[in-house]
PDB file of C-alpha atoms and ligand atoms in Angstrom:
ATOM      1  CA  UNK A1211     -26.647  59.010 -40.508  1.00  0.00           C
ATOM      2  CA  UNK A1212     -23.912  60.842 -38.268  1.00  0.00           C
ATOM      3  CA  UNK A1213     -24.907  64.283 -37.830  1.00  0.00           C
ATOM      4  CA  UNK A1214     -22.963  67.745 -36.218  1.00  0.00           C
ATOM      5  CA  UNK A1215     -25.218  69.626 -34.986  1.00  0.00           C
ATOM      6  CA  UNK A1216     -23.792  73.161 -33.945  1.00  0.00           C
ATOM      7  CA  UNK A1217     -24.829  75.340 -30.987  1.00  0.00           C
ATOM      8  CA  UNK A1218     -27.502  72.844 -29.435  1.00  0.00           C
ATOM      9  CA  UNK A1219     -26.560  74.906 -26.349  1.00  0.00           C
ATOM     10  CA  UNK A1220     -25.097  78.630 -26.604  1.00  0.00           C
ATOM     11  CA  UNK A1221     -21.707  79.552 -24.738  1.00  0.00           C
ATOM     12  CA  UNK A1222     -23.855  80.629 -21.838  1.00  0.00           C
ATOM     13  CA  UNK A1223     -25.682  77.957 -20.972  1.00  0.00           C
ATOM     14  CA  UNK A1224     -22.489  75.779 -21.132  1.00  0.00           C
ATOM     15  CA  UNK A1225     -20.890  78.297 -18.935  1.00  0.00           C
ATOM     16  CA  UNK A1226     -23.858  77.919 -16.350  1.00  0.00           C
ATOM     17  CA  UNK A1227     -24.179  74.500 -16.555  1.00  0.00           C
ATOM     18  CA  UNK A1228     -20.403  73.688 -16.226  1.00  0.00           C
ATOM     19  CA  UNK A1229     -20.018  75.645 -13.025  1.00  0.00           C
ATOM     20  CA  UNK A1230     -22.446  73.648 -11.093  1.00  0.00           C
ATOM     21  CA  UNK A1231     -20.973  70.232 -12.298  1.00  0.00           C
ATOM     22  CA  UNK A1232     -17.362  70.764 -11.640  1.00  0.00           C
ATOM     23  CA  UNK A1233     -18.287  71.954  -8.425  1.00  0.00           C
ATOM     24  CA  UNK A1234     -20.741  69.233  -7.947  1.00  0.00           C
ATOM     25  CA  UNK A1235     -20.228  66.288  -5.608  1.00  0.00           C
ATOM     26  CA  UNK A1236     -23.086  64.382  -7.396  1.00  0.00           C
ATOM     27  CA  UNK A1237     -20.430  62.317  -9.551  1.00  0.00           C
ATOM     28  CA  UNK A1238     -20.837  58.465  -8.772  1.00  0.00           C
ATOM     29  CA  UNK A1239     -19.470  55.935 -11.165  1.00  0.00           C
ATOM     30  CA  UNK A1240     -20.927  54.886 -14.361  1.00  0.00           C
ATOM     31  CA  UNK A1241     -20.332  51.612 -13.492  1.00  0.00           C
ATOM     32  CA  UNK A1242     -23.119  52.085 -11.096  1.00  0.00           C
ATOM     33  CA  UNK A1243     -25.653  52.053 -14.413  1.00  0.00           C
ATOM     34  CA  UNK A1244     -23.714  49.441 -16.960  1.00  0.00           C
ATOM     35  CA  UNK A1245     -24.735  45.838 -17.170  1.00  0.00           C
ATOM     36  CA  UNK A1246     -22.695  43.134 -16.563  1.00  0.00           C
ATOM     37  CA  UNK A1247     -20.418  43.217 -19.964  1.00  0.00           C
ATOM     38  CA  UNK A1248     -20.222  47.198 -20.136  1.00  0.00           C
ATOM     39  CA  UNK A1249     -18.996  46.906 -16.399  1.00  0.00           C
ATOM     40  CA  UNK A1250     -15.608  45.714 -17.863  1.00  0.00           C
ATOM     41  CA  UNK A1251     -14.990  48.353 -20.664  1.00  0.00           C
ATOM     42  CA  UNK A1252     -16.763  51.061 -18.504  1.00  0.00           C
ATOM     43  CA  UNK A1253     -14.644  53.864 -16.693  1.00  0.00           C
ATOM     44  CA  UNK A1254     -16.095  56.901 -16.125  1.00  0.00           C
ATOM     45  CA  UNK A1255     -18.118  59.061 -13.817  1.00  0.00           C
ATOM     46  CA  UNK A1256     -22.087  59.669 -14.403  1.00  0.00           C
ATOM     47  CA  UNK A1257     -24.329  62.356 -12.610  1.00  0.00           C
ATOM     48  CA  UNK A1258     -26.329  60.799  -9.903  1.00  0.00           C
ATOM     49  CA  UNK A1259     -29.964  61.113 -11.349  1.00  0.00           C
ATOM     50  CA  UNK A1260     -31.382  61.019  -7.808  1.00  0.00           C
ATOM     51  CA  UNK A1261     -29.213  64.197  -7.012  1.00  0.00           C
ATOM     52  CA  UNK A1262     -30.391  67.873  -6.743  1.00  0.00           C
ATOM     53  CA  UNK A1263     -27.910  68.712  -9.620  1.00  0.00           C
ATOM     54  CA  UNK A1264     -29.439  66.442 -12.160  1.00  0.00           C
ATOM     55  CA  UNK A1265     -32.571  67.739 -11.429  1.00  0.00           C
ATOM     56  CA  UNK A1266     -32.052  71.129 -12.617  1.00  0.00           C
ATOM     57  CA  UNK A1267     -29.822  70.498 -15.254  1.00  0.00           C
ATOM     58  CA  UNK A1268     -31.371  67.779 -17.329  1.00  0.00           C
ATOM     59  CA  UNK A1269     -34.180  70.439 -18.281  1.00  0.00           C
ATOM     60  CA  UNK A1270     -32.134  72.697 -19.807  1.00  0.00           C
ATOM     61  CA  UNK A1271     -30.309  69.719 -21.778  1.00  0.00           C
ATOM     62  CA  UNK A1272     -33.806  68.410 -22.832  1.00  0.00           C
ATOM     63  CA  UNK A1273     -35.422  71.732 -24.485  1.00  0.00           C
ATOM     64  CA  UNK A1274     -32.120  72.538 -26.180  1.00  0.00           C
ATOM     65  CA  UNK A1275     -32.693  69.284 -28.011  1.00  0.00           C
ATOM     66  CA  UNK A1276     -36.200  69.188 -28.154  1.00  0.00           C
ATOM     67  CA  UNK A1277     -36.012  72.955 -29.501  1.00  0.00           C
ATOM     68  CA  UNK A1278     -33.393  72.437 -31.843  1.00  0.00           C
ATOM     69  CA  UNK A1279     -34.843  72.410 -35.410  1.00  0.00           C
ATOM     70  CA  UNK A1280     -32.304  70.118 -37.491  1.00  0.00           C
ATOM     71  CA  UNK A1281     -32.103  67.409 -34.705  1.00  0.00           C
ATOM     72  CA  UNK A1282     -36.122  67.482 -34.893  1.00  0.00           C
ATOM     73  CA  UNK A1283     -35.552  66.961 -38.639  1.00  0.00           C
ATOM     74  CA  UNK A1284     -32.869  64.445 -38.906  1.00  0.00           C
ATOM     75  CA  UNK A1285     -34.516  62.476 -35.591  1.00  0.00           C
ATOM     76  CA  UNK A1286     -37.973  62.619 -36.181  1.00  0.00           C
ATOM     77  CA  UNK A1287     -38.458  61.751 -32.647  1.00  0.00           C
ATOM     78  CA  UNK A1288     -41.103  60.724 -31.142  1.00  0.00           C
ATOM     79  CA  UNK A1289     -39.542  60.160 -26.898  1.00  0.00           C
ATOM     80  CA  UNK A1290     -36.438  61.784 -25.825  1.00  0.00           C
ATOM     81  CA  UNK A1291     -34.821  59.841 -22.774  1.00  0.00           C
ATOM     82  CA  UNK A1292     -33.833  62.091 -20.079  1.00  0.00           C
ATOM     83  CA  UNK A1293     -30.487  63.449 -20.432  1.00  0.00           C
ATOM     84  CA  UNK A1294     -27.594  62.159 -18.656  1.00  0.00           C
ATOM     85  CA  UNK A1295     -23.649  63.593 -17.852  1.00  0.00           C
ATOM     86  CA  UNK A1296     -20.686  62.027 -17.553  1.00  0.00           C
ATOM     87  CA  UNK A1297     -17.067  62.702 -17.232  1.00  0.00           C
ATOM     88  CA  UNK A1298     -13.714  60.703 -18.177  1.00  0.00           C
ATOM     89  CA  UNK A1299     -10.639  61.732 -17.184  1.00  0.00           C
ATOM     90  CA  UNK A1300      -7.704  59.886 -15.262  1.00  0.00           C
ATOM     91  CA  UNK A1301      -7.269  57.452 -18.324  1.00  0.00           C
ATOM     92  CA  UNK A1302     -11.184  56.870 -18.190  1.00  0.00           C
ATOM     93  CA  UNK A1303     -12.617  55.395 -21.540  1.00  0.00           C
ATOM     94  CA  UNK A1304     -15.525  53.389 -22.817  1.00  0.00           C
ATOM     95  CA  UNK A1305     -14.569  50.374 -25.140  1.00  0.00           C
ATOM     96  CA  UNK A1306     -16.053  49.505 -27.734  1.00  0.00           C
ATOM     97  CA  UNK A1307     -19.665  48.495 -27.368  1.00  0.00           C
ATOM     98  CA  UNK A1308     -23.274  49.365 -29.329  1.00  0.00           C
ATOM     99  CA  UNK A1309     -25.890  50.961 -26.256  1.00  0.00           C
ATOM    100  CA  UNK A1310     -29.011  49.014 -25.222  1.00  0.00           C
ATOM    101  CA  UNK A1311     -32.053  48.435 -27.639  1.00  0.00           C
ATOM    102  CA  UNK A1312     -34.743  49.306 -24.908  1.00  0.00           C
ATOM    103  CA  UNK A1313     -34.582  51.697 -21.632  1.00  0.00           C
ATOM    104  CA  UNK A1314     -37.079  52.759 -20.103  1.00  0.00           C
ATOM    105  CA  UNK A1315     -38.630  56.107 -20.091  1.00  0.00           C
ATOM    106  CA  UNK A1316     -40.189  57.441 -16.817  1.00  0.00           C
ATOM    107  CA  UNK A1317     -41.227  60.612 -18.867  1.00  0.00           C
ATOM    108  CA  UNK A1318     -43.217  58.018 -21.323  1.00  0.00           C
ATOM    109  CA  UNK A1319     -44.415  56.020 -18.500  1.00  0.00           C
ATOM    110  CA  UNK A1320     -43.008  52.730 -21.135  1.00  0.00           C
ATOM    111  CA  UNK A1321     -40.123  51.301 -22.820  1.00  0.00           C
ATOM    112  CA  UNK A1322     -38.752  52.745 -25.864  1.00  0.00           C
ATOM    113  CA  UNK A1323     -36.395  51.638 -28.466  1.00  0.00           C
ATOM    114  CA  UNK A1324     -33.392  53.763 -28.733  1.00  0.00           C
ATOM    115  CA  UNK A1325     -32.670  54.376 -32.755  1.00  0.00           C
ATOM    116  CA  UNK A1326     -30.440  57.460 -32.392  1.00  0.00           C
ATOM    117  CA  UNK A1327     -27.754  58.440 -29.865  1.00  0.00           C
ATOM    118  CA  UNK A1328     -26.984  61.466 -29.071  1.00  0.00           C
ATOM    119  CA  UNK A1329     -23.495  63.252 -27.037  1.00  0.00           C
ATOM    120  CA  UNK A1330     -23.561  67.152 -26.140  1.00  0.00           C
ATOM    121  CA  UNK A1331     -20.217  68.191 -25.749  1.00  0.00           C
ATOM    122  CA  UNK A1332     -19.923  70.032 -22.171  1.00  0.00           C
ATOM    123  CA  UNK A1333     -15.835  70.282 -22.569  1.00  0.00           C
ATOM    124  CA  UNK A1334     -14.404  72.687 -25.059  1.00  0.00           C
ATOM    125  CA  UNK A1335     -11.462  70.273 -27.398  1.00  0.00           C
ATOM    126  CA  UNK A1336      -8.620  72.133 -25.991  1.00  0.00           C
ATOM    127  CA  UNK A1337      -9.801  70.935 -21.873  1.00  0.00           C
ATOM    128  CA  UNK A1338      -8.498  67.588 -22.641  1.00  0.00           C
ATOM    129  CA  UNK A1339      -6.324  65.243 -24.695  1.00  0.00           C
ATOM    130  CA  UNK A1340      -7.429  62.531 -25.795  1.00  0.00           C
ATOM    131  CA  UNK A1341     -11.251  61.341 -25.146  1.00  0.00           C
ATOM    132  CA  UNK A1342     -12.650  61.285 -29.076  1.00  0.00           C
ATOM    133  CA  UNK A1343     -15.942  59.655 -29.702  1.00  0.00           C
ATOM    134  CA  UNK A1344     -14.651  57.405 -32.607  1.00  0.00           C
ATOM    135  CA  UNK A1345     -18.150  55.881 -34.119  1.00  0.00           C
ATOM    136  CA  UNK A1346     -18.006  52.653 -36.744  1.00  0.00           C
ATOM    137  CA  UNK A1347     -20.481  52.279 -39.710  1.00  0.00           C
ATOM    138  CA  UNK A1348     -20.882  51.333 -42.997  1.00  0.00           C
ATOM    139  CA  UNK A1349     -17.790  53.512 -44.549  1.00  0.00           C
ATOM    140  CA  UNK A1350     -15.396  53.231 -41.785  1.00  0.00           C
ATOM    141  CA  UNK A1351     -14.649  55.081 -38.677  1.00  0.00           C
ATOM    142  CA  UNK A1352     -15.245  58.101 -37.659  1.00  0.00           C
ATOM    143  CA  UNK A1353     -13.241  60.376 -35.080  1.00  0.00           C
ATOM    144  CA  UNK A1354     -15.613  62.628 -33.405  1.00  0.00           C
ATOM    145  CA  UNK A1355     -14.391  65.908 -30.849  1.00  0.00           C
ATOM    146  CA  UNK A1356     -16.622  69.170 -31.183  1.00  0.00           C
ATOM    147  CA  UNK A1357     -16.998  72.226 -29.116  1.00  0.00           C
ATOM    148  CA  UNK A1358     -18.558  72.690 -26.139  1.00  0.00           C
ATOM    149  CA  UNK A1359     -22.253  73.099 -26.434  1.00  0.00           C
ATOM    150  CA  UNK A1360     -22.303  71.297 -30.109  1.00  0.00           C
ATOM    151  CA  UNK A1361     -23.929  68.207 -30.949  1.00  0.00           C
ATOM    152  CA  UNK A1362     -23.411  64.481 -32.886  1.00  0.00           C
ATOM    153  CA  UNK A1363     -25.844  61.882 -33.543  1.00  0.00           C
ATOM    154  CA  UNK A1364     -25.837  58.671 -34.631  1.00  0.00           C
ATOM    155  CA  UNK A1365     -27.384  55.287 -35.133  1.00  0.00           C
ATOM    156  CA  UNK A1366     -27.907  53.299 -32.005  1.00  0.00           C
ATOM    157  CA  UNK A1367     -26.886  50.370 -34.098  1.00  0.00           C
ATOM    158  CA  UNK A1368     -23.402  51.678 -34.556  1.00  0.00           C
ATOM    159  CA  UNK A1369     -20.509  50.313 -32.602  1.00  0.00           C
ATOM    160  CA  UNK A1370     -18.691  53.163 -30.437  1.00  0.00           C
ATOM    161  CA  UNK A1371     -16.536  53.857 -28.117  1.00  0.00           C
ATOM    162  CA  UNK A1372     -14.832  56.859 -25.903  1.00  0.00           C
ATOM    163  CA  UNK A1373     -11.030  57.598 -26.209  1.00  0.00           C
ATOM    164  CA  UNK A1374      -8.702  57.183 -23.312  1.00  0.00           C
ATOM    165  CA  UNK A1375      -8.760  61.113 -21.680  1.00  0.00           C
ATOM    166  CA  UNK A1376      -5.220  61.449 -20.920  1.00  0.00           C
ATOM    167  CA  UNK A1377      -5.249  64.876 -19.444  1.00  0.00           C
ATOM    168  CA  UNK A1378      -8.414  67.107 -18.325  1.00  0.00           C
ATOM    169  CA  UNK A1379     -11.611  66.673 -18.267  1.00  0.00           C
ATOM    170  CA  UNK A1380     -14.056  65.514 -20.984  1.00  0.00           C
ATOM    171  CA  UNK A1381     -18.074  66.448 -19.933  1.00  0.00           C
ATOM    172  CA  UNK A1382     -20.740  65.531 -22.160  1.00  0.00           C
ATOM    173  CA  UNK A1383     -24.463  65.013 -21.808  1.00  0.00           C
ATOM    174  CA  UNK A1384     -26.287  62.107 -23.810  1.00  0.00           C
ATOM    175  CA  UNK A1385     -29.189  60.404 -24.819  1.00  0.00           C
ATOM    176  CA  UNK A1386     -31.149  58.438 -26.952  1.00  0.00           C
ATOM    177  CA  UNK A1387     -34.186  58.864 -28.690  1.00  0.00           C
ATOM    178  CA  UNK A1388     -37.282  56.593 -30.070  1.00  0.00           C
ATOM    179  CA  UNK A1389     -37.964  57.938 -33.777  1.00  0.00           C
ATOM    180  CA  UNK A1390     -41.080  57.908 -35.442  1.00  0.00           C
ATOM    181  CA  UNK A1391     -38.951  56.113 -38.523  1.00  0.00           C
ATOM    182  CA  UNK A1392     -36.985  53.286 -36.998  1.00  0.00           C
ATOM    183  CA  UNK A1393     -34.574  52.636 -40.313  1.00  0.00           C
ATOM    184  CA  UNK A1394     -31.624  54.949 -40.263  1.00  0.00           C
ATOM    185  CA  UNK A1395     -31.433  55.008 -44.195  1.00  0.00           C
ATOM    186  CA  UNK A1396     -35.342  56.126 -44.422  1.00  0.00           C
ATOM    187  CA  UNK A1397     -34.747  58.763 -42.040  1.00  0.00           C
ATOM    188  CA  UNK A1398     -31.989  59.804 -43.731  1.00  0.00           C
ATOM    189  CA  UNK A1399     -33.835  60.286 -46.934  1.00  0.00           C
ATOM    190  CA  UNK A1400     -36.255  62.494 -45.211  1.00  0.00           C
ATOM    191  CA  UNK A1401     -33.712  64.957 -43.835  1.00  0.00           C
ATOM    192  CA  UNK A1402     -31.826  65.011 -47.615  1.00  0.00           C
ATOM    193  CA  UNK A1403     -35.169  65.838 -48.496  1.00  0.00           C
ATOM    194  CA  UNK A1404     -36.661  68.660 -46.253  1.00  0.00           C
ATOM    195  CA  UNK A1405     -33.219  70.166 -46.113  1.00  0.00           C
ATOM    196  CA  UNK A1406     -33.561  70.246 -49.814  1.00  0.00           C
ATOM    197  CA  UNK A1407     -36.975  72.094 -49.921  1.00  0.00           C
ATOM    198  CA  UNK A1408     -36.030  74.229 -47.310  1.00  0.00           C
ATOM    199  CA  UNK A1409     -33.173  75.231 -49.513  1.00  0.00           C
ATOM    200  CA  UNK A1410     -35.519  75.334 -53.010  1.00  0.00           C
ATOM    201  CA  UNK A1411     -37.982  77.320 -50.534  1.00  0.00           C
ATOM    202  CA  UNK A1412     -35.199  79.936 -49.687  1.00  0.00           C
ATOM    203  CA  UNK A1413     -34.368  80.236 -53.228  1.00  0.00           C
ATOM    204  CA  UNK A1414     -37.606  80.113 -55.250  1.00  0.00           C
ATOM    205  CA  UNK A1415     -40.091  80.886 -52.750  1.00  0.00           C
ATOM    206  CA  UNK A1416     -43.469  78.897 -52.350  1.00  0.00           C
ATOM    207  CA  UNK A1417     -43.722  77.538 -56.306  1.00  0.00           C
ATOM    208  CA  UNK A1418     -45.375  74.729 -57.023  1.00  0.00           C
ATOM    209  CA  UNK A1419     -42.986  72.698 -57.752  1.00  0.00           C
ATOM    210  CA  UNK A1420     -42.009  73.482 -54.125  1.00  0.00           C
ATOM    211  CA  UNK A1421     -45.157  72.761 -53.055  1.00  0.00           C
ATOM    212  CA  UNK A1422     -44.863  69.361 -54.785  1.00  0.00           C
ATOM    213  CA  UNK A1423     -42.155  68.577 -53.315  1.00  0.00           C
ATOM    214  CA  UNK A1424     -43.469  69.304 -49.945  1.00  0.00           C
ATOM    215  CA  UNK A1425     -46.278  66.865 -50.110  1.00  0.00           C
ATOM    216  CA  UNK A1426     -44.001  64.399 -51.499  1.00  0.00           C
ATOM    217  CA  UNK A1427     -42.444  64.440 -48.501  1.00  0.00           C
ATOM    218  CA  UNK A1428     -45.417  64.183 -46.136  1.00  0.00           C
ATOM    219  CA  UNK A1429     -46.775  61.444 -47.782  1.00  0.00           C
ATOM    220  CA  UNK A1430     -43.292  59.774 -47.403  1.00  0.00           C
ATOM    221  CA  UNK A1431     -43.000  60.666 -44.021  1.00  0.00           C
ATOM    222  CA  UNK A1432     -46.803  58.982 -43.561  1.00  0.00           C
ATOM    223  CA  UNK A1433     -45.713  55.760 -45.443  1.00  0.00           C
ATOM    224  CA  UNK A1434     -43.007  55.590 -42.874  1.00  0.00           C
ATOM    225  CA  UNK A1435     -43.381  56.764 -39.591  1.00  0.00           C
ATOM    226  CA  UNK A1436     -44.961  54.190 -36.751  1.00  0.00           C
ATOM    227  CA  UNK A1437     -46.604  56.106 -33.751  1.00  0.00           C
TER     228      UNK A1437
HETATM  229 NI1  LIG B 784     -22.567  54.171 -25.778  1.00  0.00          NI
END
């Protein structure tokens, strides 16, 4: 499931977090962190995660999400990876390639599987040209360019890739998360579902078919999730 989630960060914190990394001098090159086939489709800049910079900002990029009430429904997750940031510009791009099964967490102390992907747009679409996520599954492609401080994720599993920026600056933070239901379609269900009842709720208040519904879903959710 490919996902838009609006206003993970507000217009502020985008402000405040965009004026310390274009002023930053923290910006090594993501080749630095791709293995030995990413190396070749790689071009772009990453946040040094041993820099002063990335300390205080990946905080404030990891409660947004962890916060964030529809990405907690649509995730289910159960470890958030730290939070990265890159830039492309300069022609920079990332070919097409699907991200590593298993990182490792130093939060979680383990490895985790990474099920769902997730980019925070940092750039606002008129900054550069250029630079679209474009994301492949099951009913084609998909073009993907938000505004700054909005959201997308997506399956691990899909196969992805990052425009050619051909003028500006394209900033994003991203990440991956371990859900507590590894298939994509399952978790899918789940979200049709509790956005559903939250709906019904809305509209009809606690009834019991509500209710019914409700423990439908926690039962589902129970049949499903692996901790
Ligand atoms: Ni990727």
């Amino acid at each position: 499931m490919m996902l838009h989630i609006p206003a993970v960060l507000t217009k502020q914190q985008v402000a405040q977090i965009r004026h310390q990394l274009d002023h930053s001098h923290a910006w090594v090159s993501g080749q630095d962190s791709a293995g030995a086939q990413a190396q070749k489709i790689k071009s772009n800049l990453q946040i040094d995660v041993h820099s002063a910079i990335y300390q205080t900002l990946h905080p404030i990029l990891s409660q947004a999400i962890q916060k964030n009430t529809l990405i907690r429904s649509a995730t289910l997750a159960k470890h958030v990876l730290t939070p990265m940031f890159n830039c492309y510009q300069s022609l920079g791009a990332y070919g097409n390639h699907v991200d590593s099964a298993i990182q490792f967490s130093s939060d979680a102390g383990q490895a985790i599987r990474t099920d769902v992907s997730i980019t925070v747009f940092l750039s606002e679409p008129h900054e550069y040209e250029g630079g679209e996520l474009i994301i492949e599954d099951h009913y084609g492609s998909h073009e993907v360019k938000l505004d700054a401080g909005d959201a997308i994720i997506y399956p691990a599993t899909s196969l992805h890739r990052v425009e050619p920026v051909t003028q500006g600056k394209r900033i994003a933070s991203f990440t991956w998360m371990q859900s507590m239901v590894k298939d994509d379609w399952q978790r899918s269900m789940l979200f049709n579902l509790d956005m559903t009842i939250l709906k019904l709720r809305q509209q009809l208040g606690d009834s019991e078919e509500v209710l019914n519904l409700t423990h439908h879903y926690h039962n589902l959710l129970r049949q499903w999730a692996d901790l």
